[in-house]
């Protein structure tokens, strides 16, 4: 497709479509949390691995929604690259419900934790070209520049933590899961320690 | 994330994403209403607990959508707190399809009713910090102030009714269910008796 | 809730939420069309009742989306009544995937056709108060008046056709199904014969 | 329905509803990718046909979203034809999750590949009248004319490639699948070779 850009309003529709896809991704994960057929609270308690995997992934996809929302607020026009790499990012995110179901269903086994950490890395990789596109074709203000530097830095730190989780999972799955939880926690803090570290 | 706010347009996207998630939550609950494989109206009639649980939860999530819609109409800017506590509220609401399926599948057993009432309380708790954020950073008009006072009051009354439902459920699940139905009914009335009570 | 209306922008969010719910309702029906596990085209062919029920219901929900879209374009402000009766309409529509699955799964049996026709009538009933609210509180132009007269007339004709389908179904389900198909066909025509009939 | 058009704002709601439906279509396909119950990477590896079918269909539906987005950006008003043929296009696209599940579940058998290629052709056919409507009632600028000529040309080339896949599938399913992949690849390229071929 080389039909050129459609101007600013197009970004609204890219956002709306992405919002729709991310909203569905984040919500269909709860379908894995199947209500037990038998009565009794012990039967309910057995769902904890599925529930914990759901909490982690909800936080993860929520973080991506926030990041995506901030990134696109700096975009100025809809280019082919933006549309396609945005679709690739959505595709990578759409695998999270699968790896979440696998992680919960396999009770945080080593294999499932490895698959899960890889599925955390894929959207991080897909985010890089999208960010590059917005950086070069989007708003060029100083605030945008600072935003991009911080976002790139955070993306690298998050990817390194996920990567560190892979060998740790061979020792035990829990340090691997802790890596995924750590990223969510770092993002949740009002003043990111990653920024504080770099900007002193 | 400490990248500051993105100004007013950002609220539109927070609303759009929340609308998407709430629309999915409210609609996937109908998937629990599985069409019977065998013919005959008695087989259809057996679905009544699932249907009743669906009606209650549809009203509940619908009330949250209306409240959320009103609350965000008083927000002026997208802060970190708003984004994250909004995600926490959506997470709490996303557990409603689970507790609804459990309530219907267990035919309104005591355990299932307790789980259901707790799942009604969680969004009410998650709503408190979100409302506080909009109250302090949002519109400061007198109408906004009156709105917030009324909303806080209603939130407290609703939470107290749900809490009262918990011990009542140990007597029989039906008073517990009646508490959930009562809140939906109070919200549905054009002129809330809760307001009339407090404002004379 | 008696917090008054939020002005014109609120209608956009009522539309967005309704669009989300209707989009999900119309799309989750395809999940009933389960791909056969065994190879061979005869196994595929056996899905025809489910497929036919899906086509009918997709047209039905699509018509409601179009009607809803037109109705709300005449609304001027978001009242409590509008919000709540809109939720009731969405609830009535959310039962269509259930009755569609039942109709297809029961191979257009008499009972399933009756349930289906009733589920077609419920949104028509829920539409009446919603339309009344927009009529009295919305745009008062002559075009709006003509729109409302036509819409009421069509709603009555559609309801009468569905009602006529109920006794016909006791003879054979096919006349009942034909009634549902007839309504979809009348709506699809560019110049409605219902308007031509009444307006000469 | 012959109530006339609702002016420009209506296009926004047609887009929003279409975005919602397409977002759900593209995302529910991942539900077919069911996490294996047994541990071990070989059990995971067995999912490759479902995964490959998902990748192909995600790209396919994504392409339609991009095309639809571009097409409607040239529309000026919401006509009856636009609304109804848009619904027909959405219906055709809603069958893709079914044919994708069939393709993956049948491990790319000949029958499943034929069904899949036919389900790729249906939206292409449904797109023709929609494009014609926007072409005659939409923006009449030279850029719009060039856009329409290119889009028609690409639609024809894509349909011919899918059609060519049908007889090839009788030899072996893989050339059929290659045809579906080829179309996705041609669309993904920044400067389409189809345009280069025709415009020298």
Tab-separated table of C-alpha atoms in Angstrom, chain A residues 24-116:
chain	number	residue	atom	x	y	z
A	24	UNK	CA	-10.459	-7.517	23.921
A	25	UNK	CA	-7.030	-9.055	24.613
A	26	UNK	CA	-7.073	-7.851	28.232
A	27	UNK	CA	-10.635	-9.054	28.787
A	28	UNK	CA	-10.709	-12.464	27.093
A	29	UNK	CA	-7.970	-13.605	29.478
A	30	UNK	CA	-10.591	-13.736	32.224
A	31	UNK	CA	-12.393	-16.463	30.230
A	32	UNK	CA	-9.562	-18.805	31.281
A	33	UNK	CA	-10.651	-18.301	34.887
A	34	UNK	CA	-13.329	-20.970	34.660
A	35	UNK	CA	-15.770	-21.239	37.553
A	36	UNK	CA	-15.401	-24.701	39.168
A	37	UNK	CA	-18.325	-27.087	38.660
A	38	UNK	CA	-18.084	-28.622	42.125
A	39	UNK	CA	-19.049	-26.676	45.253
A	40	UNK	CA	-16.621	-25.745	48.000
A	41	UNK	CA	-13.930	-23.146	48.579
A	42	UNK	CA	-11.003	-25.639	48.138
A	43	UNK	CA	-12.143	-26.094	44.515
A	44	UNK	CA	-12.071	-22.327	44.167
A	45	UNK	CA	-8.651	-22.061	45.789
A	46	UNK	CA	-7.177	-24.418	43.180
A	47	UNK	CA	-7.596	-21.659	40.623
A	48	UNK	CA	-4.790	-19.575	42.158
A	49	UNK	CA	-2.180	-20.252	39.416
A	50	UNK	CA	-4.666	-19.176	36.739
A	51	UNK	CA	-5.613	-16.160	38.814
A	52	UNK	CA	-2.005	-15.118	39.457
A	53	UNK	CA	-1.175	-15.492	35.742
A	54	UNK	CA	-4.223	-13.344	34.949
A	55	UNK	CA	-3.130	-10.588	37.359
A	56	UNK	CA	0.390	-10.499	35.863
A	57	UNK	CA	-0.877	-10.403	32.278
A	58	UNK	CA	-3.584	-7.844	32.980
A	59	UNK	CA	-0.877	-5.562	34.404
A	60	UNK	CA	1.381	-6.316	31.416
A	61	UNK	CA	-1.238	-5.581	28.730
A	62	UNK	CA	-2.435	-2.564	30.734
A	63	UNK	CA	1.128	-1.176	30.700
A	64	UNK	CA	1.251	-1.631	26.932
A	65	UNK	CA	-2.022	0.183	26.543
A	66	UNK	CA	-0.674	3.121	28.580
A	67	UNK	CA	2.609	3.154	26.629
A	68	UNK	CA	0.817	2.889	23.283
A	69	UNK	CA	-1.548	5.689	24.271
A	70	UNK	CA	1.427	7.935	25.146
A	71	UNK	CA	3.420	6.986	22.062
A	72	UNK	CA	0.596	7.715	19.607
A	73	UNK	CA	-0.108	11.065	21.289
A	74	UNK	CA	3.257	12.114	19.796
A	75	UNK	CA	2.445	10.831	16.284
A	76	UNK	CA	1.487	13.408	13.707
A	77	UNK	CA	0.469	11.374	10.681
A	78	UNK	CA	-0.514	7.846	9.715
A	79	UNK	CA	2.223	6.331	7.564
A	80	UNK	CA	2.257	2.844	6.084
A	81	UNK	CA	4.955	1.870	8.528
A	82	UNK	CA	2.919	3.070	11.486
A	83	UNK	CA	-0.135	1.066	10.406
A	84	UNK	CA	1.739	-2.157	9.730
A	85	UNK	CA	4.101	-2.132	12.689
A	86	UNK	CA	1.128	-1.248	14.881
A	87	UNK	CA	-0.608	-4.395	13.548
A	88	UNK	CA	2.540	-6.413	14.304
A	89	UNK	CA	2.560	-5.074	17.870
A	90	UNK	CA	-1.121	-5.993	18.266
A	91	UNK	CA	-0.360	-9.467	16.917
A	92	UNK	CA	2.453	-9.929	19.455
A	93	UNK	CA	0.144	-8.767	22.262
A	94	UNK	CA	-2.604	-11.119	21.053
A	95	UNK	CA	-0.374	-14.080	21.970
A	96	UNK	CA	-0.387	-13.047	25.645
A	97	UNK	CA	-3.795	-14.683	26.411
A	98	UNK	CA	-2.373	-17.935	25.024
A	99	UNK	CA	0.840	-17.862	27.071
A	100	UNK	CA	-1.166	-16.760	30.134
A	101	UNK	CA	-3.529	-19.725	29.798
A	102	UNK	CA	-0.502	-21.995	29.348
A	103	UNK	CA	1.271	-20.542	32.416
A	104	UNK	CA	-1.811	-20.927	34.629
A	105	UNK	CA	-2.812	-24.324	33.223
A	106	UNK	CA	0.690	-25.741	33.698
A	107	UNK	CA	0.907	-24.340	37.257
A	108	UNK	CA	3.969	-22.168	36.541
A	109	UNK	CA	6.078	-25.035	35.203
A	110	UNK	CA	9.540	-24.269	33.790
A	111	UNK	CA	8.467	-24.684	30.162
A	112	UNK	CA	5.377	-22.542	30.613
A	113	UNK	CA	7.372	-19.798	32.360
A	114	UNK	CA	9.895	-19.763	29.485
A	115	UNK	CA	7.067	-19.505	26.932
A	116	UNK	CA	5.507	-16.731	29.021
